[in-house]
XYZ file of C-alpha atoms in Angstrom:
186
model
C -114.381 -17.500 38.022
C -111.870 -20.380 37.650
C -109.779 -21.832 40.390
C -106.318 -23.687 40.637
C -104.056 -25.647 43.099
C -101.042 -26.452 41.212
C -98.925 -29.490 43.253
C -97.232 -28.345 45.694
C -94.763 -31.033 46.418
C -91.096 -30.591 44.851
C -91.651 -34.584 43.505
C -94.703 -33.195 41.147
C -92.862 -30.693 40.262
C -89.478 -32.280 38.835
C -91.471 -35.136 37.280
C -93.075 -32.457 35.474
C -90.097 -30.613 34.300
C -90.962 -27.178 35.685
C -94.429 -27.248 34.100
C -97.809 -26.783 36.289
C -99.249 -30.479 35.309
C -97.626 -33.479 33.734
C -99.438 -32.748 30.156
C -98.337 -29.464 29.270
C -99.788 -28.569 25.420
C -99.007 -24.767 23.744
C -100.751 -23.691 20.763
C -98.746 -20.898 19.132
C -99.899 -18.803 16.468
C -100.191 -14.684 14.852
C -103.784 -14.585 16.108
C -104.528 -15.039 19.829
C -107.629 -14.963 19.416
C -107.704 -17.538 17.014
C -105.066 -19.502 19.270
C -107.759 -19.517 22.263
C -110.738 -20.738 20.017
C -108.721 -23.758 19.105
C -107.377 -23.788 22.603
C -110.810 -24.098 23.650
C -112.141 -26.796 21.236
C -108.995 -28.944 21.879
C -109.477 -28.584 25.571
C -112.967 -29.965 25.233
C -112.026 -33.408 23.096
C -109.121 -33.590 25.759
C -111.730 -33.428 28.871
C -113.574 -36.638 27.546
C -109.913 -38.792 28.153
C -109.859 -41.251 30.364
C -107.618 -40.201 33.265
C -107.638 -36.690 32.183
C -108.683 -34.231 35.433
C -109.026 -30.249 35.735
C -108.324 -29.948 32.401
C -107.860 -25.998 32.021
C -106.277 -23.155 30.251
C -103.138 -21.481 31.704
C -104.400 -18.246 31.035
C -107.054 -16.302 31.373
C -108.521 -14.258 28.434
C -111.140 -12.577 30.359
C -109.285 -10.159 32.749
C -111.847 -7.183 33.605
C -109.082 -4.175 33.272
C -109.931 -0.571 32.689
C -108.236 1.324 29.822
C -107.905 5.372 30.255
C -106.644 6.586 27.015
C -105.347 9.516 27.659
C -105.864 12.815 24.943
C -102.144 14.426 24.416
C -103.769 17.328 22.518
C -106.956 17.924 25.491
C -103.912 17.480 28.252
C -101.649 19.996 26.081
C -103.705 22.888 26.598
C -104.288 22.376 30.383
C -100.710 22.199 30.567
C -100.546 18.405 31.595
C -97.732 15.635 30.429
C -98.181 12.334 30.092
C -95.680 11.733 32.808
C -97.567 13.781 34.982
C -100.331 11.808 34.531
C -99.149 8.563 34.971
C -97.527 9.995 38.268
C -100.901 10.913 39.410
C -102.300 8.082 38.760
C -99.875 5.708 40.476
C -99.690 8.021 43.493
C -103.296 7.801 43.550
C -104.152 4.058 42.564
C -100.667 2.636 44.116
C -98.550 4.882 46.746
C -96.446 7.590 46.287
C -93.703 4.902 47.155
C -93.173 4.009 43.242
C -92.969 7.696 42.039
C -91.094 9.410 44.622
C -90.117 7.702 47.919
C -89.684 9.188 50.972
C -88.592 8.301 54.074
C -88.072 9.298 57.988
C -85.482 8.904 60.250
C -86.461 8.049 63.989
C -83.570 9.883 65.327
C -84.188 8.006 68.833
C -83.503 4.462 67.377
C -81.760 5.329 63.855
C -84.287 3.456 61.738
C -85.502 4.698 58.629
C -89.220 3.884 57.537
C -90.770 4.576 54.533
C -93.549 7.182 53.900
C -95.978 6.217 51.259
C -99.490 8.106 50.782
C -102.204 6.822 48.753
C -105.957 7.631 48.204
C -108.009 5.449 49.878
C -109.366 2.748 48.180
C -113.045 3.124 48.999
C -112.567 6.780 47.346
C -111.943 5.384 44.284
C -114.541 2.446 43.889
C -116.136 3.671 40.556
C -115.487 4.797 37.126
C -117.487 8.589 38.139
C -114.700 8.782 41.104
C -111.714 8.042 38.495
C -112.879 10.399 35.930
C -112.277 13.235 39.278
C -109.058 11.709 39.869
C -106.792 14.985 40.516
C -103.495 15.450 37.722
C -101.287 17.703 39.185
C -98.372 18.647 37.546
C -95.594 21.375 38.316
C -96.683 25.207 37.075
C -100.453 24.142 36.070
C -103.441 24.209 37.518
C -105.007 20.690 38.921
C -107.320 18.971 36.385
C -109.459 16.008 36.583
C -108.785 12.720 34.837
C -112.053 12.462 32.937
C -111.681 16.012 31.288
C -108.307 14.539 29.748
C -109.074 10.767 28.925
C -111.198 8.924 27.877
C -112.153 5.731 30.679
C -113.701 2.351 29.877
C -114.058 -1.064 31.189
C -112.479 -3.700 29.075
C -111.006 -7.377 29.561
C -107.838 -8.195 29.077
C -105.376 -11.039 28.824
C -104.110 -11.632 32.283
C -101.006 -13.284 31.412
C -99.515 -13.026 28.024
C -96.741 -15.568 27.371
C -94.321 -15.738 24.494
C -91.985 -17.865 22.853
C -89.496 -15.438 20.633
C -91.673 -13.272 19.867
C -95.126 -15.269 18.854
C -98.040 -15.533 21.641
C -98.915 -18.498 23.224
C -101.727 -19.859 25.154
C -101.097 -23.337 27.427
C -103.277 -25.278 29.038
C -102.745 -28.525 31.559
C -104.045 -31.461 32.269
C -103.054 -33.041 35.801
C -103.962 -37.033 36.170
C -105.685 -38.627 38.085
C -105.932 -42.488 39.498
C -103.926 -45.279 37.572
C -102.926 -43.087 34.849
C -100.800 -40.809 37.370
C -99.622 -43.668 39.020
C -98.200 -44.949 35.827
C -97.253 -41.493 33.888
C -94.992 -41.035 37.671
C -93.051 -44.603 37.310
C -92.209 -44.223 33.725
């Protein structure tokens, strides 16, 4: 687990041209992979400079995610879509907000508020409970996530950034003592 505070101050900030520290390197490349190995030795040799503090990479290549690939043909035959899948699942995992909002109207005051249902979270704390997640879908019977996809944990990029259309991965360096001193009057 890494941590962060980027400056806070609007003066950091416009010395630094929009970027989180005032050294700002990219490494750009067809293999990201590749891209954060490099990333990574570079980072160390930069660590061991003088003035150099919180040295880090922008992004983080270790994001725990879980992937559910889901099995068109398997969901075919029980008579479930994709879309009705994803539905369920964001109903479920998010609120019913993002799929289909609702909303009621206190006639006393005239103020509409929103409805939004969701499972609870502590329903779904394990992969077992999202494999029984419920897919409904209109004109089928209810079926379970796990008996149409297939569920695993992974790790993910957790931010992806781009330049045209090539991955990037950045990392900053703020500074620290006389070296900030002197990198803000020049």
């Amino acid at each position: 687990m890494s941590f962060s505070f980027l400056p806070a101050d609007i003066v950091s900030q416009i010395l630094n041209f929009g970027a989180p520290a005032p050294i700002d390197l990219q490494i750009r490349g067809n293999d990201l992979a590749a891209d954060y190995g490099y990333a990574n030795k570079l980072l160390a040799q930069v660590r061991n400079i003088t003035g150099v503090a919180d040295a880090r990479i922008q992004q983080s290549a270790g994001q725990p995610t879980i992937n559910v690939n889901m099995d068109r043909t398997r969901a075919r035959y029980t008579g479930v879509t994709a879309a009705d899948v994803t539905d369920s699942m964001v109903v479920n995992l998010a609120s019913s907000i993002q799929v289909a909002p609702t909303y009621w109207l206190n006639n006393k005051n005239g103020v509409t508020y929103p409805i939004a249902l969701q499972t609870p979270q502590y329903q779904i704390d394990t992969l077992p409970a999202l494999q029984n997640l419920p897919i409904n879908a209109t004109g089928a019977p209810t079926t379970v996530l796990g008996g149409i996809a297939d569920i695993r944990r992974a790790r993910s990029n957790a931010v992806v950034s781009q330049y045209d259309i090539a991955r990037w991965c950045r990392y900053t360096q703020p500074l620290k003592g006389a070296i900030w001193a002197q990198s803000r009057a020049t």
